[in-house]
Amino acid sequence: MVDYHLHSKLCGHACGEMEEYLAAAVRQGLIEVGFADHLPHYFFPPAERDPDLAMAEADLPRYVEAVRNLQEKSPVQVKLGIEADYVPGREDDLAVLLASFPFDYVLGSVHFIDGWGFDNPAEIEGYRHYDRGVLYRCYFTLVQQAALSGLFDIMAHPDLVKKFGFSPPAGLAPLYEETAVIFKQAGVCVEVNTAGLRMPAAEIYPSREFLQICRRYGVPAALGSDAHRPADTG
């Protein structure tokens, strides 16, 4: 087994040293892992960046160096990944930033809808302002745009919008199918992310229905625990 979605304390809202995650990976019998901390929020002005949500710009080179050093001595194979937010209109800025470092892969994620951090517990009230069907359409449109941007290898937690238990409305199969077709066209992987089991959604990201549709279209899958503490590795 592999786990390509590990965080560390550098991302601002996780705990534990990278070595602790690797020790947990060994205990779980994993053969390969990848760290994928949150890329600094390039789309916010520096003064507005929340240090609890993503890595500080000054920490990015240190993060890359730390993972590369681990690659030389780890008992399991270690990949250098990164998790990057997709924000419409900022694709060129993101491309420049990603090209500055030798990442083995990039997880693409959507955490913001028109500036609203919908997966942030502090902003959960925002769900009251959306019709559920409109919300899911807005979210998946951004996920589709992210996949087509060519910036990402893996689409992380691809139905994250359900995190707090605001379940999708009935009849989303056409939207799932539309997204799966785009994933196939874009050549990205769908992430099977187990963090949803630890959230109010109590379900893996993505839903079984969405994952089955992805499989039907031959979309490859990547595995990730989205661990924010060593104990969740694997």
XYZ file of C-alpha atoms in Angstrom:
234
model
C 0.000 0.000 0.000
C 0.961 3.623 -0.525
C -0.075 6.941 0.989
C 0.570 10.019 -1.149
C -1.121 12.598 1.074
C 0.804 13.263 4.265
C 1.099 16.654 5.923
C 3.493 17.885 8.586
C 3.606 20.685 11.106
C 4.941 23.013 8.401
C 1.457 23.312 6.863
C 0.240 25.279 9.884
C -2.632 23.070 10.997
C -0.992 19.670 11.343
C 1.254 18.285 14.044
C 4.216 15.983 14.108
C 7.643 15.731 12.550
C 8.100 14.093 9.164
C 10.117 11.314 10.807
C 7.095 10.451 12.958
C 4.934 10.017 9.863
C 7.571 7.736 8.350
C 7.738 5.663 11.526
C 3.957 5.258 11.357
C 4.239 4.262 7.695
C 6.714 1.538 8.622
C 4.363 0.231 11.317
C 1.530 0.158 8.767
C 3.656 -1.770 6.265
C 3.479 0.934 3.588
C 5.983 0.665 0.754
C 5.849 4.272 -0.432
C 4.586 7.595 0.893
C 4.486 11.159 -0.292
C 4.433 14.378 1.673
C 2.031 16.942 0.249
C 1.906 19.947 2.529
C -0.171 22.981 1.578
C 1.561 25.331 -0.823
C 1.705 28.927 0.451
C -1.459 30.824 -0.437
C -0.017 32.747 -3.388
C -3.473 34.100 -4.255
C -3.791 36.133 -1.039
C -1.681 39.252 -0.395
C 1.039 38.382 2.152
C -0.646 40.429 4.890
C -3.853 38.392 4.509
C -2.344 34.909 4.576
C -3.504 32.804 7.505
C -0.521 30.876 8.953
C -2.924 28.212 10.214
C -4.104 27.271 6.722
C -0.969 26.827 4.638
C 2.787 26.935 4.650
C 4.571 30.257 4.981
C 6.476 31.310 1.870
C 9.750 31.243 3.765
C 9.121 27.606 4.755
C 8.671 26.250 1.228
C 12.391 25.791 0.436
C 12.880 24.304 3.906
C 10.021 21.862 3.287
C 11.500 20.741 -0.028
C 14.935 20.289 1.526
C 13.518 18.318 4.464
C 11.686 15.847 2.210
C 14.688 15.415 -0.073
C 16.897 14.708 2.920
C 14.431 12.069 4.091
C 14.523 10.417 0.673
C 18.152 9.531 1.287
C 17.640 7.744 4.596
C 14.006 6.641 4.855
C 13.171 2.942 5.265
C 10.255 3.439 2.847
C 10.229 5.217 -0.495
C 9.409 8.922 -0.121
C 8.029 11.225 -2.810
C 8.144 15.007 -2.775
C 4.608 16.220 -3.332
C 2.701 19.408 -2.686
C -0.973 20.286 -2.330
C -1.877 23.416 -4.254
C -5.146 25.325 -4.304
C -6.768 26.070 -7.616
C -7.987 29.648 -7.951
C -9.427 30.813 -11.298
C -7.366 33.559 -12.880
C -4.212 32.738 -10.927
C -3.083 29.776 -13.017
C 0.036 31.523 -14.361
C 1.181 32.508 -10.869
C 0.715 28.955 -9.661
C 2.566 27.512 -12.667
C 5.579 29.727 -11.950
C 5.622 28.752 -8.292
C 5.305 25.017 -8.990
C 8.052 25.128 -11.625
C 10.458 26.561 -9.061
C 10.766 23.248 -7.198
C 11.336 19.595 -8.220
C 8.008 18.155 -7.088
C 7.363 14.516 -7.960
C 3.631 15.216 -8.127
C 1.118 17.954 -7.381
C -2.211 17.449 -5.659
C -4.824 19.883 -6.918
C -7.499 20.945 -4.488
C -10.400 23.343 -4.194
C -10.894 24.864 -0.746
C -12.406 28.219 -1.728
C -15.550 29.267 -3.598
C -15.437 32.987 -4.393
C -13.104 33.512 -1.446
C -15.227 31.485 0.994
C -13.202 28.782 2.735
C -15.992 26.238 2.784
C -13.972 23.516 4.541
C -12.865 25.838 7.339
C -14.867 25.248 10.553
C -14.684 28.984 11.255
C -16.632 29.658 8.042
C -19.269 26.935 8.271
C -22.080 29.505 8.419
C -21.479 30.148 4.733
C -23.431 26.998 3.909
C -26.624 28.794 4.921
C -26.298 31.108 1.930
C -26.306 28.399 -0.735
C -28.891 26.150 -2.264
C -27.333 22.679 -2.000
C -27.642 21.937 -5.710
C -26.122 25.287 -6.696
C -23.306 24.789 -4.203
C -22.337 21.379 -5.566
C -22.452 22.669 -9.135
C -20.184 25.613 -8.198
C -17.755 23.323 -6.441
C -17.518 20.709 -9.174
C -17.165 23.378 -11.861
C -14.028 24.552 -10.056
C -12.756 20.981 -9.714
C -13.262 20.474 -13.439
C -11.454 23.706 -14.278
C -8.609 22.670 -12.005
C -8.256 19.325 -13.755
C -8.213 20.982 -17.186
C -5.599 23.543 -16.116
C -2.790 21.049 -16.632
C -1.242 22.060 -13.313
C -2.122 18.969 -11.299
C -1.439 15.240 -11.333
C -4.005 14.164 -8.738
C -7.320 15.757 -7.815
C -7.389 15.682 -4.034
C -10.507 14.887 -1.974
C -12.664 15.538 -5.056
C -15.962 15.983 -3.223
C -14.613 17.875 -0.210
C -17.696 20.090 -0.180
C -19.516 17.352 1.763
C -16.991 17.557 4.645
C -19.351 18.942 7.289
C -22.161 16.563 6.457
C -24.023 18.830 4.040
C -24.719 15.885 1.815
C -25.267 16.228 -1.924
C -28.779 16.538 -3.296
C -30.216 13.575 -5.133
C -29.482 13.065 -8.788
C -25.834 14.104 -8.932
C -24.806 11.194 -11.170
C -24.753 13.400 -14.311
C -22.435 15.887 -12.566
C -20.188 13.083 -11.363
C -20.109 11.642 -14.881
C -19.300 15.019 -16.405
C -16.420 15.388 -13.936
C -15.114 11.873 -14.540
C -15.055 12.498 -18.302
C -13.018 15.649 -17.716
C -10.615 13.819 -15.374
C -10.050 11.226 -18.101
C -9.584 13.911 -20.749
C -7.159 15.847 -18.525
C -5.118 12.771 -17.616
C -5.388 13.283 -13.859
C -5.892 10.751 -11.087
C -8.816 10.782 -8.726
C -7.710 10.622 -5.109
C -9.260 8.078 -2.794
C -8.906 10.078 0.402
C -9.831 8.507 3.712
C -9.891 11.761 5.710
C -13.627 12.014 5.133
C -14.090 9.101 7.514
C -12.708 11.307 10.286
C -15.023 14.208 9.455
C -18.786 14.760 9.911
C -19.273 13.431 6.369
C -18.194 10.007 7.719
C -17.432 8.886 4.182
C -14.351 8.546 2.025
C -13.727 11.268 -0.548
C -15.088 10.726 -3.171
C -18.420 9.001 -2.680
C -18.739 5.410 -3.803
C -21.033 6.499 -6.647
C -18.546 9.051 -7.964
C -15.645 6.603 -7.645
C -17.546 3.893 -9.509
C -18.208 6.329 -12.358
C -14.526 7.296 -12.453
C -13.624 3.626 -12.676
C -16.033 3.140 -15.559
C -14.196 5.835 -17.498
C -10.788 4.396 -16.665
C -9.669 7.279 -14.448
C -6.648 6.102 -12.438
C -6.731 6.409 -8.665
C -4.216 7.508 -6.051
C -4.463 6.723 -2.350
C -4.091 9.228 0.462
C -4.895 9.423 4.158
C -4.591 13.224 4.270
C -2.923 12.643 7.619
C -2.466 15.757 9.735
C -1.027 13.768 12.626
C 1.286 10.743 12.496
C -1.340 8.357 13.894
C -3.503 8.830 10.777
C -0.798 7.752 8.348
C -1.971 4.924 6.140
